[in-house]
């Protein structure tokens, strides 16, 4: 049971120009499951390893239960870590692997065996206790790695992409198991992934990182509904949000021939900032395919059929910007259109996101709560 | 045995199927299908037999001098000179008795002592060095590694005179400890390079995992890393043993009577009055025996040490 706080914690690798983790500030409540997500090289692993004591904290500090962790060796932090490649001890059996930490702590053999068996039962590993890791399947190895962590009953779980070596189906299955297990144990968990679906489904709160800097730390639904900038907007959600340049008019923003109306206070904010063009974010799932002329007119480039739904890739028919603006829409219909056909896309429920064209920062009206979606 | 045969089957069976592909191929009875399979297996066996014969021939060619030496060691001196050499002779232990009586026993003990102590020193110094240079690299790691290698670049002949003078001055001529120091120095760079390559195969996460599990560095190395690299260490140790056991140049120049090693004493059997083949063979057989035994004992580990990639 622990609370964690990163306080402007930075890590600069030797010889690197920029810090891998740049003044990260993050507070994790007791028992919370938080996910660090971001593209490759964004510093997720580094941030996690700083907490685990495997990487130096060059600036700022990290506290666990209010205790400063700078200079505390990892073996004294009472943190269990699940590595991406599991890092099981090859020369030990599954039982020895899981019991190693207890042995280090001086727990007597009988008690150790009991705890290991209990954890093995929980993870469906009872039949494999006497095997070496080399003779296990990938999924079983993953469970042993989890088992090694939970047997210890540590203050904190750290997990660095623990599912990335599993196949897609097993990943989904294990994802729910890990989340359920964590809820049951109530152990504060920091989980790293580059997969935004994992982030959204598992985390109580999700921290989005980019270039070592924290972009947003919020509940999954809030990340989805109100991304603080264009990066988060594009990162969260699949297929990715359409981020397209648009002109600011007196009623809203203009895309091609059609105008998406905005609420008055948001327009006021745009005018106050003297912006003539902005970046508009439209979620593919909020774009509805309608006959041409009834929405934003686009020409279909490609239709991806996924069975339950289809993705329509298209570009604006009348593009004032010159460069053709691409849009993706998600349709629940089969074959919503043919290649080269002109269709309309209507922005349905949910809000239009507006971002600053240069900084990418979200632009809101005075009243955040007044973001009600409006049809075209 | 069966696996390659099976996979051989399927490929050749498929190839044979192609001309008759179509509905006919599908409706063929299972009895028909076995025929090309058997043929393929027979062909496969034929190749295996040829390879086996070739391998045995090669092995015999290489093994023959050794066999000749061992056989000759059991002959009387006059039987050793027959031309062509005979395989049928009345064996005797006379040569071995003569060799042992001439004091080879002491030189064998000297060799054993120098070999074991120097190999132990190499391992004691080399394992931590290899560990540090692989799993805990620092800025100058490359330079240090190159320095180790560079110590092997100067031919020993070039240093033997200064070395002799130094050893003479400090009064360590004909002293077994001189050889121990030199053998340790001679093998250490090779051992470090070799063991480093084994340590490099160990994922760094294992140490991290152990430290998260509450193990001190020492415990982590002893419990997690050493079991993994022990085959590699065994292989390295064996090579050090062979090198020091066979070493001749230092020994012949820096020892005389007290510290003489086995290889040097062997030369003593090649005398001005003529060659004593049988006796020389007996002495050589005795000298070769420990290395053969060491290799045989280590062979299991050696194979694992050389096919190391299976850790991850
Ligand atoms: N040992 C190291 N030495 C120097 N630079 C490093 C080291 N490890 C990581 N970096 C750099 O630090 C940055 C962050 O790396 P990190 O491993 O934390 O990324 P990540 O978000 O975990 O990415 P991924 O999703 O690919 O695992 C990267 O730019 C990387 O090149
Ligand atoms: Mg990573």
Short mmCIF file of C-alpha atoms in Angstrom, two decimals, chain B:
data_model
loop_
_atom_site.label_atom_id
_atom_site.label_comp_id
_atom_site.label_asym_id
_atom_site.label_seq_id
_atom_site.Cartn_x
_atom_site.Cartn_y
_atom_site.Cartn_z
CA UNK B 1 16.97 -39.07 -35.52
CA UNK B 2 13.35 -39.20 -36.61
CA UNK B 3 12.76 -35.51 -37.00
CA UNK B 4 15.02 -34.77 -39.96
CA UNK B 5 13.87 -37.98 -41.58
CA UNK B 6 10.25 -36.91 -41.27
CA UNK B 7 10.81 -33.45 -42.61
CA UNK B 8 12.81 -34.93 -45.44
CA UNK B 9 9.84 -37.12 -46.23
CA UNK B 10 7.29 -34.40 -46.49
CA UNK B 11 9.31 -32.20 -48.81
CA UNK B 12 10.21 -34.93 -51.23
CA UNK B 13 6.67 -36.30 -51.10
CA UNK B 14 5.28 -32.91 -52.03
CA UNK B 15 7.67 -32.58 -54.90
CA UNK B 16 6.62 -35.95 -56.19
CA UNK B 17 2.96 -35.05 -55.86
CA UNK B 18 3.02 -32.03 -58.11
CA UNK B 19 2.84 -33.75 -61.50
CA UNK B 20 -0.26 -35.68 -60.45
CA UNK B 21 -1.86 -32.80 -58.57
CA UNK B 22 -5.63 -32.50 -58.71
CA UNK B 23 -8.46 -34.78 -57.80
CA UNK B 24 -6.47 -37.92 -58.57
CA UNK B 25 -3.84 -37.03 -56.05
CA UNK B 26 -6.46 -36.51 -53.36
CA UNK B 27 -8.18 -39.81 -53.94
CA UNK B 28 -5.01 -41.89 -53.78
CA UNK B 29 -5.08 -44.53 -51.12
CA UNK B 30 -2.87 -44.22 -48.09
CA UNK B 31 -0.98 -47.39 -49.15
CA UNK B 32 0.18 -45.64 -52.30
CA UNK B 33 1.31 -42.64 -50.35
CA UNK B 34 3.76 -44.59 -48.22
CA UNK B 35 5.89 -45.65 -51.19
CA UNK B 36 7.56 -42.30 -52.01
CA UNK B 37 7.99 -41.76 -48.29
CA UNK B 38 9.91 -44.96 -47.85
CA UNK B 39 12.02 -44.17 -50.84
CA UNK B 40 12.83 -40.76 -49.43
CA UNK B 41 13.76 -42.26 -46.10
CA UNK B 42 16.04 -44.76 -47.80
CA UNK B 43 17.74 -41.98 -49.74
CA UNK B 44 18.13 -40.00 -46.54
CA UNK B 45 19.72 -43.00 -44.84
CA UNK B 46 22.12 -43.46 -47.71
CA UNK B 47 23.39 -39.91 -47.28
CA UNK B 48 23.71 -40.41 -43.54
CA UNK B 49 25.82 -43.55 -44.05
CA UNK B 50 28.17 -41.75 -46.44
CA UNK B 51 28.61 -38.90 -44.00
CA UNK B 52 29.22 -41.28 -41.14
CA UNK B 53 31.91 -43.12 -43.11
CA UNK B 54 33.60 -39.85 -44.04
CA UNK B 55 33.50 -38.63 -40.47
CA UNK B 56 35.00 -41.86 -39.18
CA UNK B 57 37.73 -41.72 -41.79
CA UNK B 58 38.61 -38.15 -40.87
CA UNK B 59 38.59 -39.03 -37.19
CA UNK B 60 40.88 -42.00 -37.81
CA UNK B 61 43.34 -39.92 -39.80
CA UNK B 62 43.59 -37.44 -36.97
CA UNK B 63 43.54 -40.03 -34.26
CA UNK B 64 46.13 -42.32 -35.82
CA UNK B 65 49.27 -40.56 -34.51
CA UNK B 66 47.82 -40.63 -31.02
CA UNK B 67 46.96 -44.29 -31.36
CA UNK B 68 50.44 -45.00 -32.64
CA UNK B 69 51.94 -43.19 -29.68
CA UNK B 70 49.85 -45.09 -27.14
CA UNK B 71 50.57 -48.44 -28.80
CA UNK B 72 54.27 -47.74 -29.02
CA UNK B 73 54.33 -46.88 -25.34
CA UNK B 74 53.46 -50.50 -24.59
CA UNK B 75 56.15 -51.99 -26.85
CA UNK B 76 59.70 -53.08 -26.19
CA UNK B 77 62.17 -50.73 -27.78
CA UNK B 78 63.09 -53.16 -30.59
CA UNK B 79 59.42 -53.80 -31.45
CA UNK B 80 59.00 -50.06 -31.80
CA UNK B 81 61.42 -49.98 -34.70
CA UNK B 82 59.80 -52.54 -37.01
CA UNK B 83 58.88 -51.30 -40.42
CA UNK B 84 56.01 -51.45 -41.13
CA UNK B 85 54.90 -50.93 -37.52
CA UNK B 86 53.17 -53.98 -36.16
CA UNK B 87 49.86 -54.05 -34.37
CA UNK B 88 50.54 -57.49 -32.88
CA UNK B 89 53.10 -57.43 -30.13
CA UNK B 90 53.42 -58.58 -26.56
CA UNK B 91 52.61 -55.53 -24.45
CA UNK B 92 54.82 -54.44 -21.60
CA UNK B 93 54.77 -51.78 -18.89
CA UNK B 94 58.55 -51.64 -18.91
CA UNK B 95 58.67 -48.27 -20.64
CA UNK B 96 56.34 -46.67 -18.12
CA UNK B 97 58.36 -48.04 -15.24
CA UNK B 98 61.54 -46.70 -16.80
CA UNK B 99 59.99 -43.30 -17.42
CA UNK B 100 58.72 -43.01 -13.86
CA UNK B 101 62.06 -44.19 -12.50
CA UNK B 102 63.86 -41.49 -14.45
CA UNK B 103 62.09 -38.80 -12.43
CA UNK B 104 59.28 -37.79 -14.79
CA UNK B 105 56.96 -38.05 -11.83
CA UNK B 106 58.38 -34.85 -10.31
CA UNK B 107 58.04 -32.96 -13.57
CA UNK B 108 54.42 -34.13 -13.90
CA UNK B 109 53.76 -32.86 -10.39
CA UNK B 110 55.44 -29.56 -11.23
CA UNK B 111 53.29 -29.23 -14.34
CA UNK B 112 50.15 -30.09 -12.40
CA UNK B 113 50.96 -27.57 -9.67
CA UNK B 114 51.77 -24.77 -12.10
CA UNK B 115 48.68 -25.54 -14.17
CA UNK B 116 46.21 -25.76 -11.31
CA UNK B 117 47.47 -22.75 -9.36
CA UNK B 118 47.76 -20.53 -12.44
CA UNK B 119 44.31 -21.55 -13.71
CA UNK B 120 42.82 -20.82 -10.30
CA UNK B 121 44.49 -17.41 -10.29
CA UNK B 122 43.17 -16.72 -13.80
CA UNK B 123 39.62 -17.56 -12.73
CA UNK B 124 39.80 -15.61 -9.49
CA UNK B 125 41.10 -12.52 -11.29
CA UNK B 126 39.33 -13.05 -14.60
CA UNK B 127 35.72 -13.68 -13.56
CA UNK B 128 35.26 -10.32 -11.80
CA UNK B 129 37.07 -8.57 -14.64
CA UNK B 130 34.92 -10.22 -17.29
CA UNK B 131 31.81 -9.43 -15.26
CA UNK B 132 32.72 -5.78 -14.92
CA UNK B 133 33.66 -5.44 -18.57
CA UNK B 134 30.42 -6.94 -19.80
CA UNK B 135 27.57 -6.25 -17.40
CA UNK B 136 28.89 -3.09 -15.80
CA UNK B 137 30.60 -1.28 -18.68
CA UNK B 138 32.22 2.09 -18.02
CA UNK B 139 33.64 4.74 -20.32
CA UNK B 140 37.04 3.14 -20.85
CA UNK B 141 35.84 -0.43 -21.22
CA UNK B 142 36.93 -0.64 -24.84
CA UNK B 143 40.41 0.67 -24.02
CA UNK B 144 40.84 -1.78 -21.18
CA UNK B 145 39.81 -4.65 -23.39
CA UNK B 146 42.25 -3.56 -26.05
CA UNK B 147 44.99 -3.27 -23.47
CA UNK B 148 44.39 -6.87 -22.42
CA UNK B 149 44.57 -8.02 -26.00
CA UNK B 150 47.66 -5.96 -26.70
CA UNK B 151 49.59 -7.90 -24.07
CA UNK B 152 49.33 -10.87 -26.40
CA UNK B 153 50.79 -9.02 -29.36
CA UNK B 154 54.46 -9.03 -28.45
CA UNK B 155 56.11 -12.36 -29.35
CA UNK B 156 57.37 -14.11 -26.25
CA UNK B 157 60.75 -14.63 -27.92
CA UNK B 158 61.22 -10.89 -27.88
CA UNK B 159 60.92 -10.65 -24.11
CA UNK B 160 62.64 -13.82 -23.01
CA UNK B 161 66.06 -12.23 -22.53
CA UNK B 162 64.90 -9.30 -20.36
CA UNK B 163 62.60 -11.68 -18.57
CA UNK B 164 65.48 -14.04 -17.88
CA UNK B 165 67.57 -11.21 -16.53
CA UNK B 166 64.79 -9.99 -14.26
CA UNK B 167 63.97 -13.45 -12.97
CA UNK B 168 67.64 -14.12 -12.40
CA UNK B 169 68.12 -10.86 -10.45
CA UNK B 170 65.24 -11.50 -8.11
CA UNK B 171 66.45 -15.04 -7.63
CA UNK B 172 63.43 -16.85 -9.00
CA UNK B 173 65.15 -18.93 -11.63
CA UNK B 174 64.14 -22.58 -11.55
CA UNK B 175 61.24 -21.73 -9.27
CA UNK B 176 57.74 -23.04 -10.00
CA UNK B 177 56.15 -19.77 -8.83
CA UNK B 178 57.85 -17.96 -11.69
CA UNK B 179 55.98 -20.17 -14.10
CA UNK B 180 52.74 -19.70 -12.18
CA UNK B 181 53.03 -15.92 -12.46
CA UNK B 182 53.91 -16.12 -16.15
CA UNK B 183 51.15 -18.62 -16.97
CA UNK B 184 48.61 -16.50 -15.13
CA UNK B 185 49.72 -13.45 -17.09
CA UNK B 186 49.73 -15.42 -20.32
CA UNK B 187 46.22 -16.83 -19.95
CA UNK B 188 44.46 -13.98 -18.20
CA UNK B 189 43.75 -11.84 -21.31
CA UNK B 190 42.40 -14.77 -23.30
CA UNK B 191 40.31 -15.90 -20.36
CA UNK B 192 38.86 -12.43 -19.80
CA UNK B 193 37.96 -12.04 -23.46
CA UNK B 194 36.44 -15.47 -23.57
CA UNK B 195 34.45 -15.18 -20.35
CA UNK B 196 33.34 -11.71 -21.28
CA UNK B 197 31.67 -13.09 -24.38
CA UNK B 198 29.77 -15.53 -22.16
CA UNK B 199 28.78 -12.80 -19.70
CA UNK B 200 27.57 -10.66 -22.59
CA UNK B 201 24.97 -13.30 -23.37
CA UNK B 202 23.37 -12.79 -19.97
CA UNK B 203 20.49 -10.31 -20.21
CA UNK B 204 21.20 -7.31 -17.99
CA UNK B 205 17.61 -7.50 -16.75
CA UNK B 206 18.47 -10.62 -14.76
CA UNK B 207 20.70 -8.62 -12.46
CA UNK B 208 18.08 -5.90 -12.24
CA UNK B 209 15.38 -8.43 -11.46
CA UNK B 210 17.54 -9.94 -8.73
CA UNK B 211 18.25 -6.57 -7.20
CA UNK B 212 14.54 -5.75 -7.21
CA UNK B 213 13.98 -9.07 -5.49
CA UNK B 214 16.19 -7.86 -2.70
CA UNK B 215 19.44 -9.61 -3.57
CA UNK B 216 22.77 -7.90 -3.04
CA UNK B 217 25.09 -7.71 -6.02
CA UNK B 218 27.16 -10.58 -4.67
CA UNK B 219 24.10 -12.79 -4.14
CA UNK B 220 22.72 -11.90 -7.54
CA UNK B 221 25.98 -12.85 -9.23
CA UNK B 222 26.39 -16.06 -7.27
CA UNK B 223 22.79 -17.23 -7.46
CA UNK B 224 21.68 -15.97 -10.85
CA UNK B 225 24.63 -15.19 -13.09
CA UNK B 226 27.23 -17.81 -12.21
CA UNK B 227 24.94 -20.80 -12.79
CA UNK B 228 24.33 -19.46 -16.27
CA UNK B 229 27.92 -18.80 -17.20
CA UNK B 230 29.43 -21.84 -15.47
CA UNK B 231 29.65 -23.83 -18.74
CA UNK B 232 31.53 -20.92 -20.25
CA UNK B 233 33.80 -20.71 -17.24
CA UNK B 234 34.46 -24.45 -17.48
CA UNK B 235 35.37 -24.10 -21.13
CA UNK B 236 37.69 -21.20 -20.31
CA UNK B 237 39.30 -23.09 -17.46
CA UNK B 238 39.93 -26.08 -19.70
CA UNK B 239 41.65 -23.91 -22.26
CA UNK B 240 43.84 -22.36 -19.57
CA UNK B 241 44.70 -25.83 -18.29
CA UNK B 242 45.69 -27.00 -21.77
CA UNK B 243 47.76 -23.90 -22.48
CA UNK B 244 49.70 -24.02 -19.23
CA UNK B 245 50.14 -27.77 -19.30
CA UNK B 246 51.60 -27.64 -22.79
CA UNK B 247 53.67 -24.52 -22.28
CA UNK B 248 57.28 -25.12 -23.26
CA UNK B 249 59.13 -21.92 -24.03
CA UNK B 250 59.11 -20.27 -20.60
CA UNK B 251 59.67 -23.58 -18.91
CA UNK B 252 62.68 -24.56 -20.96
CA UNK B 253 64.34 -21.19 -20.48
CA UNK B 254 63.55 -20.42 -16.88
CA UNK B 255 63.69 -23.80 -15.16
CA UNK B 256 66.39 -26.37 -14.75
CA UNK B 257 66.05 -29.26 -12.34
CA UNK B 258 63.79 -28.38 -9.45
CA UNK B 259 60.98 -26.68 -11.35
CA UNK B 260 61.18 -28.59 -14.60
CA UNK B 261 57.79 -29.33 -16.20
CA UNK B 262 56.66 -32.37 -18.15
CA UNK B 263 57.02 -30.97 -21.69
CA UNK B 264 60.63 -30.03 -20.97
CA UNK B 265 61.43 -33.40 -19.50
CA UNK B 266 60.05 -35.12 -22.62
CA UNK B 267 62.83 -33.58 -24.64
CA UNK B 268 65.25 -35.38 -22.41
CA UNK B 269 64.23 -38.64 -24.08
CA UNK B 270 65.55 -37.40 -27.40
CA UNK B 271 69.23 -37.95 -26.67
CA UNK B 272 72.47 -37.88 -28.55
CA UNK B 273 72.78 -41.64 -28.41
CA UNK B 274 69.61 -42.02 -30.46
CA UNK B 275 65.88 -41.93 -30.17
CA UNK B 276 64.08 -44.14 -27.70
CA UNK B 277 60.71 -44.26 -29.43
CA UNK B 278 58.99 -46.51 -27.00
CA UNK B 279 60.19 -44.66 -23.95
CA UNK B 280 59.40 -41.26 -25.48
CA UNK B 281 55.93 -42.55 -26.35
CA UNK B 282 55.36 -43.75 -22.82
CA UNK B 283 56.43 -40.39 -21.41
CA UNK B 284 54.26 -38.52 -23.91
CA UNK B 285 51.28 -40.71 -23.13
CA UNK B 286 51.70 -39.98 -19.45
CA UNK B 287 51.99 -36.27 -20.17
CA UNK B 288 48.92 -36.23 -22.42
CA UNK B 289 46.73 -38.18 -20.05
CA UNK B 290 45.74 -35.37 -17.62
CA UNK B 291 44.59 -33.09 -20.45
CA UNK B 292 42.56 -35.86 -22.01
CA UNK B 293 40.95 -36.62 -18.67
CA UNK B 294 40.24 -32.94 -18.02
CA UNK B 295 38.65 -32.61 -21.46
CA UNK B 296 36.58 -35.72 -20.94
CA UNK B 297 35.34 -34.57 -17.54
CA UNK B 298 34.49 -31.12 -18.88
CA UNK B 299 32.98 -32.28 -22.14
CA UNK B 300 29.34 -32.04 -21.05
CA UNK B 301 29.78 -28.52 -19.80
CA UNK B 302 31.95 -27.68 -22.77
CA UNK B 303 29.22 -28.46 -25.25
CA UNK B 304 26.80 -26.34 -23.27
CA UNK B 305 29.45 -23.63 -23.01
CA UNK B 306 29.89 -23.52 -26.74
CA UNK B 307 26.17 -23.57 -27.58
CA UNK B 308 25.34 -20.88 -25.14
CA UNK B 309 22.57 -18.92 -26.86
CA UNK B 310 19.79 -20.89 -25.18
CA UNK B 311 19.63 -18.66 -22.10
CA UNK B 312 17.05 -16.21 -23.33
#
